[in-house]
Coordinates of C-alpha atoms (C1' of nucleotides) in Angstrom, one line a residue:
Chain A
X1 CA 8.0 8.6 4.9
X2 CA 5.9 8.0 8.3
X3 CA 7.3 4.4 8.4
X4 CA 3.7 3.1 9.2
X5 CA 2.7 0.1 7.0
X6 CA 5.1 -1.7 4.8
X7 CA 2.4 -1.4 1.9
X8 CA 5.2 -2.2 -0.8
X9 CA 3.0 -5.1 -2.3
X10 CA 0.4 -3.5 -3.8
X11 CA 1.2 -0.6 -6.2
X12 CA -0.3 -0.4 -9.8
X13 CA -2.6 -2.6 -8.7
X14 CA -4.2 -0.5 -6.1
X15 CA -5.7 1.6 -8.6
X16 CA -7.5 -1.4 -9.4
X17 CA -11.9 -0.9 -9.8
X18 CA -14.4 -2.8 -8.2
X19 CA -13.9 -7.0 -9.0
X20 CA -17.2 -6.8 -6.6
X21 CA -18.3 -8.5 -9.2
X22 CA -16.5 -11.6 -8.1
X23 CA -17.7 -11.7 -5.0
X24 CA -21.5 -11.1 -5.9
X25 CA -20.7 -14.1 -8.4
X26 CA -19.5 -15.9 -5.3
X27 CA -22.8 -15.1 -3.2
X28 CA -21.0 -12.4 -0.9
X29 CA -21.5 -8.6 -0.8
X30 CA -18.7 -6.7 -1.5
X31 CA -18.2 -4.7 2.1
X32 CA -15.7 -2.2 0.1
X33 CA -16.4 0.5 3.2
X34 CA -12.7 1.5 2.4
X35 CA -12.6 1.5 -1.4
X36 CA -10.6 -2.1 -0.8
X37 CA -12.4 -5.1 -2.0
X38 CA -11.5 -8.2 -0.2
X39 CA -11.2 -10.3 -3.0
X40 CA -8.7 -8.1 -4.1
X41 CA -6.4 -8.4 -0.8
X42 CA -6.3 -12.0 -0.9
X43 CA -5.4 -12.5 -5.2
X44 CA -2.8 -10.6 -4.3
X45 CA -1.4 -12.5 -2.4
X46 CA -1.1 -15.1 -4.9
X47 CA 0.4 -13.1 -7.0
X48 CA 2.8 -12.5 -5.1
X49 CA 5.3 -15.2 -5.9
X50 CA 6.8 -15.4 -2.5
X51 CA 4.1 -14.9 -0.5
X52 CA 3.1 -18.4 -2.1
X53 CA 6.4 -20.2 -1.3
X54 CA 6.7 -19.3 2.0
X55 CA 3.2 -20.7 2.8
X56 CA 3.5 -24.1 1.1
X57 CA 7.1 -24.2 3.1
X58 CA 5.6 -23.3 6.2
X59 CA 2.7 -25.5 5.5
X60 CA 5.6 -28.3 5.9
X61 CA 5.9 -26.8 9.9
X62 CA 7.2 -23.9 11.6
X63 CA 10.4 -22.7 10.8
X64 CA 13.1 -20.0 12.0
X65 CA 13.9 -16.8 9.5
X66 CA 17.2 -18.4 7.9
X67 CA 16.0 -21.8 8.1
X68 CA 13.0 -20.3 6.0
X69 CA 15.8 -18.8 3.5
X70 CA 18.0 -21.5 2.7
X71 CA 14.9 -24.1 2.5
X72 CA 13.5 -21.5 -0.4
X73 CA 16.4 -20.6 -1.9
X74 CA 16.8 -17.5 -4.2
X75 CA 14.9 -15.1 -2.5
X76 CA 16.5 -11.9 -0.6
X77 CA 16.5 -11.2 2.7
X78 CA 14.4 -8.0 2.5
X79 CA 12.2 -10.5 0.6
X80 CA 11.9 -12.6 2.8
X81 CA 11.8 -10.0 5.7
X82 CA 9.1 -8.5 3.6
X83 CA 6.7 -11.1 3.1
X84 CA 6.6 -12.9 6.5
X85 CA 5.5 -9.4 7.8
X86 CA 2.6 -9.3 5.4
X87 CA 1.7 -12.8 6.4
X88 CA 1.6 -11.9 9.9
X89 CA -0.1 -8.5 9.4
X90 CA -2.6 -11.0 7.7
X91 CA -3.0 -13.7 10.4
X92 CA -1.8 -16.2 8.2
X93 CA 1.3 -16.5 9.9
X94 CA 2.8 -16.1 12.9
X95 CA 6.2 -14.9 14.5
X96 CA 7.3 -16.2 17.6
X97 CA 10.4 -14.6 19.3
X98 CA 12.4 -16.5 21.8
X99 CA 14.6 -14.2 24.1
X100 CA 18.1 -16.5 23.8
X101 CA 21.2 -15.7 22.7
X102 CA 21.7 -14.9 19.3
X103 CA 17.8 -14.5 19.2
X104 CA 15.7 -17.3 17.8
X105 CA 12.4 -16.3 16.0
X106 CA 10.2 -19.1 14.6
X107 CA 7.4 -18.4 11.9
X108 CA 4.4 -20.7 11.5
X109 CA 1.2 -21.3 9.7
X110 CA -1.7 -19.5 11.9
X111 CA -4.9 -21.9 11.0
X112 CA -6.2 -19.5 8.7
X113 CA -3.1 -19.9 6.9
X114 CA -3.3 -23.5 6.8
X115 CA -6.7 -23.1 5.5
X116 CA -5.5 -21.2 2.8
X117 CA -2.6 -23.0 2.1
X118 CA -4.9 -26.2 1.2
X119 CA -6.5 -23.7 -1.3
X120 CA -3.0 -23.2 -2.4
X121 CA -2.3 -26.9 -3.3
X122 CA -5.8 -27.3 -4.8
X123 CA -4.6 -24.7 -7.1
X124 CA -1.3 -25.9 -7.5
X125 CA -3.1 -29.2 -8.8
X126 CA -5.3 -27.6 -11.1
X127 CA -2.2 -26.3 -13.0
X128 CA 0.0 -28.9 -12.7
X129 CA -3.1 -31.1 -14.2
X130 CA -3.7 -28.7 -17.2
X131 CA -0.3 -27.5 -17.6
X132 CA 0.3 -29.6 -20.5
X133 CA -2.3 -28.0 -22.5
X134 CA -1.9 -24.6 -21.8
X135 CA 2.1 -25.1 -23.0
X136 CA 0.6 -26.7 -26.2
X137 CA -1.9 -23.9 -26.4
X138 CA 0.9 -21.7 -26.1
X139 CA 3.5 -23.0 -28.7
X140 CA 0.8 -23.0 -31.2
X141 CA 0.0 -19.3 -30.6
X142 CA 3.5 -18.7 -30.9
X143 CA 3.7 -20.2 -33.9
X144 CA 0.9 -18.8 -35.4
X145 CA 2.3 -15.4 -34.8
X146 CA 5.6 -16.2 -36.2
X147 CA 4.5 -17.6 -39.1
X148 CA 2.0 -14.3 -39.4
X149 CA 5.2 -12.2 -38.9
X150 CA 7.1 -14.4 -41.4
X151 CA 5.5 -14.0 -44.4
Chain B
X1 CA 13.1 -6.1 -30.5
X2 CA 11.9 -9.4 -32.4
X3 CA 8.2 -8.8 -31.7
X4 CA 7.8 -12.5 -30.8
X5 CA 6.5 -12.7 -27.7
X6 CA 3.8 -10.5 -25.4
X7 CA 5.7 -11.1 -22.5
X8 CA 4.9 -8.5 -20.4
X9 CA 3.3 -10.0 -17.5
X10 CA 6.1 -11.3 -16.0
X11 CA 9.0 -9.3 -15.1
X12 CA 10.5 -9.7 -12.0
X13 CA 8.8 -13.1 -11.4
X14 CA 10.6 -14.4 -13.8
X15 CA 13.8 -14.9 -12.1
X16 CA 11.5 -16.3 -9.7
X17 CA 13.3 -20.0 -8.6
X18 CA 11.6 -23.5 -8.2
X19 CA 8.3 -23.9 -6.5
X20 CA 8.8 -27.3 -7.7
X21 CA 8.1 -27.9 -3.7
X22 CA 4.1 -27.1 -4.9
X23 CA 4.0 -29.4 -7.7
X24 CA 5.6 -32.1 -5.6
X25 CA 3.5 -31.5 -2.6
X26 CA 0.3 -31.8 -5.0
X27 CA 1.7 -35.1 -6.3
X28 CA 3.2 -34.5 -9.3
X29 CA 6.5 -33.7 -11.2
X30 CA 7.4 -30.4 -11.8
X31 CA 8.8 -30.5 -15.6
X32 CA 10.8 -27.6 -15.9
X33 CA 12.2 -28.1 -19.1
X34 CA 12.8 -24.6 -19.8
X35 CA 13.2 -23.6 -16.2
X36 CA 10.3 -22.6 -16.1
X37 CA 7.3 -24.0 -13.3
X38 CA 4.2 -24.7 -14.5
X39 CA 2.4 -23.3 -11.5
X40 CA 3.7 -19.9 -11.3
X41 CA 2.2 -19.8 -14.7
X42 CA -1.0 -20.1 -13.7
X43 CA -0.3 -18.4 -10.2
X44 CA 0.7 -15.4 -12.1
X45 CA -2.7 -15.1 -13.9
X46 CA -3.7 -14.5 -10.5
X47 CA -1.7 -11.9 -9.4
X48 CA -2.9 -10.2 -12.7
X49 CA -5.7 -8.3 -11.3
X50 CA -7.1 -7.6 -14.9
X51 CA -6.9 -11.4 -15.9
X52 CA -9.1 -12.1 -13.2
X53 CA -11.9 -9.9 -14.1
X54 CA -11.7 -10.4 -17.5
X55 CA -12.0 -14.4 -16.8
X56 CA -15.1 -13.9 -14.5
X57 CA -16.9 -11.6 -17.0
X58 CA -16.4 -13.9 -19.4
X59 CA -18.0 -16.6 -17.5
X60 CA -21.1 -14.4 -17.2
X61 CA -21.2 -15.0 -21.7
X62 CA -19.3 -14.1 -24.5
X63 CA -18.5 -10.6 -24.9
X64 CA -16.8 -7.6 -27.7
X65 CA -14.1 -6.0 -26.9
X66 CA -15.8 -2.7 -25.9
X67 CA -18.8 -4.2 -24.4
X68 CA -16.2 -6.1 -21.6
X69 CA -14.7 -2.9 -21.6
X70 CA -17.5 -1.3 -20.6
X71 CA -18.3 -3.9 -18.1
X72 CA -15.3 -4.1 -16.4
X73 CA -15.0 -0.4 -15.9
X74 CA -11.5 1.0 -15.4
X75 CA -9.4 -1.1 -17.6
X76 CA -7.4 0.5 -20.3
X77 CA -7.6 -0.6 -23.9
X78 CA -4.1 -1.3 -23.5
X79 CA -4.3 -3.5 -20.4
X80 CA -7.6 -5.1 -21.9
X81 CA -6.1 -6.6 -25.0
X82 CA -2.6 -7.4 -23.6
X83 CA -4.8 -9.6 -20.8
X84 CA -7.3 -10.8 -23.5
X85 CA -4.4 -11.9 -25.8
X86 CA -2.6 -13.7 -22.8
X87 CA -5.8 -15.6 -22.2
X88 CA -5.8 -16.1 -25.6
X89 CA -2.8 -17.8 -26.0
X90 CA -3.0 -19.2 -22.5
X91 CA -6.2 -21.5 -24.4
X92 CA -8.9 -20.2 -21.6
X93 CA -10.1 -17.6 -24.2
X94 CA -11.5 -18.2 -27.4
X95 CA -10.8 -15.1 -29.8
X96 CA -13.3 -15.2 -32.9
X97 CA -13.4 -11.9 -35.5
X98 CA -16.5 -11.8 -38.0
X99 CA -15.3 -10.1 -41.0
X100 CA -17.8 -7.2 -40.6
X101 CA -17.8 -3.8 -41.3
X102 CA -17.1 -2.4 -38.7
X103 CA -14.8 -5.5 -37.5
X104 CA -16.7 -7.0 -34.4
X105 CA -14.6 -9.5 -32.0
X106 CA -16.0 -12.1 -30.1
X107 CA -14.3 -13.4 -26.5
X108 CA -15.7 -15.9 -25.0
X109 CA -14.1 -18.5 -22.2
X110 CA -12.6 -22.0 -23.3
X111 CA -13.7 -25.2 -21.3
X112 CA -10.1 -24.8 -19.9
X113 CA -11.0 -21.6 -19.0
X114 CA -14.4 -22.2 -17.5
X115 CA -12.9 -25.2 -15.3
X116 CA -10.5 -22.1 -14.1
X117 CA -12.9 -19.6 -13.8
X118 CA -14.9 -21.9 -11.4
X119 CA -11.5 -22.2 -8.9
X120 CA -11.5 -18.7 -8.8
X121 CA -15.0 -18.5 -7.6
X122 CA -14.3 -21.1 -5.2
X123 CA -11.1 -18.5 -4.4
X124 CA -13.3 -15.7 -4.0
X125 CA -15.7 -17.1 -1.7
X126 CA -12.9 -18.4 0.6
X127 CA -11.7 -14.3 0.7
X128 CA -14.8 -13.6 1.2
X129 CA -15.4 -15.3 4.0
X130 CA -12.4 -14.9 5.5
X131 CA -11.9 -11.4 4.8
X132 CA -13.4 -10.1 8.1
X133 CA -10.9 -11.6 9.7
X134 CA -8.2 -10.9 8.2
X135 CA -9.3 -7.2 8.3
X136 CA -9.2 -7.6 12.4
X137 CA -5.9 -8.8 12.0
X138 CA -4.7 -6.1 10.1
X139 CA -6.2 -3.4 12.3
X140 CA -4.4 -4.8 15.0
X141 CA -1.1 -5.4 13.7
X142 CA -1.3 -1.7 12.5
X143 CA -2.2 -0.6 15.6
X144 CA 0.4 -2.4 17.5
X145 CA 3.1 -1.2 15.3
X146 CA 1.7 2.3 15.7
X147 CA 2.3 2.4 19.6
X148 CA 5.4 0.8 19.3
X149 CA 6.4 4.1 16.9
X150 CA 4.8 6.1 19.5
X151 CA 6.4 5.1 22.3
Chain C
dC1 C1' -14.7 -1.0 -33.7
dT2 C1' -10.2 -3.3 -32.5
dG3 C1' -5.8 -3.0 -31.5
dC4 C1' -0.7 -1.8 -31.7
dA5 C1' 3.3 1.6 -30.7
dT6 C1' 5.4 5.2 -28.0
dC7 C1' 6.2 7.9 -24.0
dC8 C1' 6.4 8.6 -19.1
dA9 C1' 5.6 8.1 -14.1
dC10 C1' 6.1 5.1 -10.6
dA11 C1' 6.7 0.8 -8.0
dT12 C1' 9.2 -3.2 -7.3
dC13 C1' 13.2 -6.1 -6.7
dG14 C1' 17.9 -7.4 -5.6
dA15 C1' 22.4 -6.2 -3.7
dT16 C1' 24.7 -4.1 -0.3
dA17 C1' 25.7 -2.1 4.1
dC18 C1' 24.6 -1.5 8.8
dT19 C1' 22.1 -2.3 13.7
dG20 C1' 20.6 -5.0 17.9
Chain D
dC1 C1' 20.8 -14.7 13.9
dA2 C1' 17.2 -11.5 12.5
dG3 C1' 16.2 -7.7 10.6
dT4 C1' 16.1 -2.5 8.5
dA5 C1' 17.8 1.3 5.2
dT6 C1' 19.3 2.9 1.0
dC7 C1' 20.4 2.7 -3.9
dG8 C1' 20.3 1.5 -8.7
dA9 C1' 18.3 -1.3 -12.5
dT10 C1' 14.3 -3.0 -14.4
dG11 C1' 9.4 -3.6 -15.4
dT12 C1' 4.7 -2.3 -15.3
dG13 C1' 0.6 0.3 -16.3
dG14 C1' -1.9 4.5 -18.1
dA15 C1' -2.5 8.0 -21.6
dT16 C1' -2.3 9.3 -26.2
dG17 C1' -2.1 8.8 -31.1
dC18 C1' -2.4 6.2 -35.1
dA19 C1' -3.7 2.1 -38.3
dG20 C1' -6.6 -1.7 -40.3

DNA sequence: CTGCATCCACATCGATACTG
DNA sequence: CAGTATCGATGTGGATGCAG
């Protein structure tokens, strides 16, 4: 290990093809000099479960690392630890140390973060609007396939 | 093994706690009957690389299994029909089979799974746009870390 | 042509212990 | 308080082979 980027995020999903696609659907070119789409970098994200939460906690102001914890509740400090580093590495967030005694270091939303995090809630509205549909959608397949494996 | 549900996707998200904080900062109630949130549902869609593609290729028509396939480029069979069968029972897919010989399957998108589809576009573009600077800010985060190794 | 089952390599996550 | 390092359990994805 060389210890240079925490790269931990990504995995099976780096192997991932082009999705270029996406972006000439969206009126962009792709720009995939390193093999990386940027489409790609920022889904991640949202996949990332915790990389969400933090956001839409930081979104509520800045906060310091155990402050961040308890506030979110359930996730791990290497989690934690983990994710705030790729939000900084992003510019979505940032880390501000202050040299007291024990040390203090306060994470907020960068603006770019912000502007993301309003994409976020726009999101989290879409599913919270249509949630009740996709759960009924959902029982009946379910059903189905019981009923398919029943008989 | 029962063979009842697909539930493969999720894994470690599911242990995954509230996010209710989303739901209520949209302006609604979260409804986690089963303890489960109904935007990580949808957020985890997203993380699924695969789903993704698969959604905006749909968009572009209805498609056979082979010819999205094809179009996608890169997908396994395996992955293909585990994310097709998701979206499936998700209700943003629409699975028809015309009793053929050979079988042929039709995909195509549902209006819930248009109305998502266009969010993502709206996702991609904001990546898009952004990306460049979230490259710069990635360069120089590695590049600080690196001297900070150096030294 | 569609799609499921099995096997296997690998990555991730959480818990724990330790440093500054 | 704010992190990093290591370890073990678990889950994911790809390849292959087979069935309807």
């Amino acid at each position: 290990m060389d210890g240079r980027m925490p790269m931990e995020g990504r995995g099976p999903l780096a192997a991932t093809p082009t999705l270029a696609e996406d972006v000439v659907a969206a009126g962009y070119q792709p720009d995939t000099e390193d093999g990386v789409c940027p489409v790609r970098d920022v889904l991640d994200r949202l996949g990332d479960a915790w990389s969400v939460l933090v956001i839409r906690h930081l979104d509520l102001g800045p906060a310091r690392f155990n402050a961040l914890r308890r506030a979110i509740g359930g996730i791990s400090q290497r989690m934690l630890a983990q994710t705030l580093r790729k939000l900084e590495r992003d510019g979505l967030a940032s880390r501000t140390v202050f040299p007291t005694t024990p040390p203090q270091v306060e994470y907020a939303l960068t603006d770019l973060g912000q502007s993301f995090s309003a994409h976020l809630a726009r999101l989290a509205q879409w599913a919270a609007l249509h949630q009740p549909a996709i759960r009924a959608s959902r029982r009946r397949y379910d059903v189905a396939q019981g009923d398919d494996k029943e008989r």
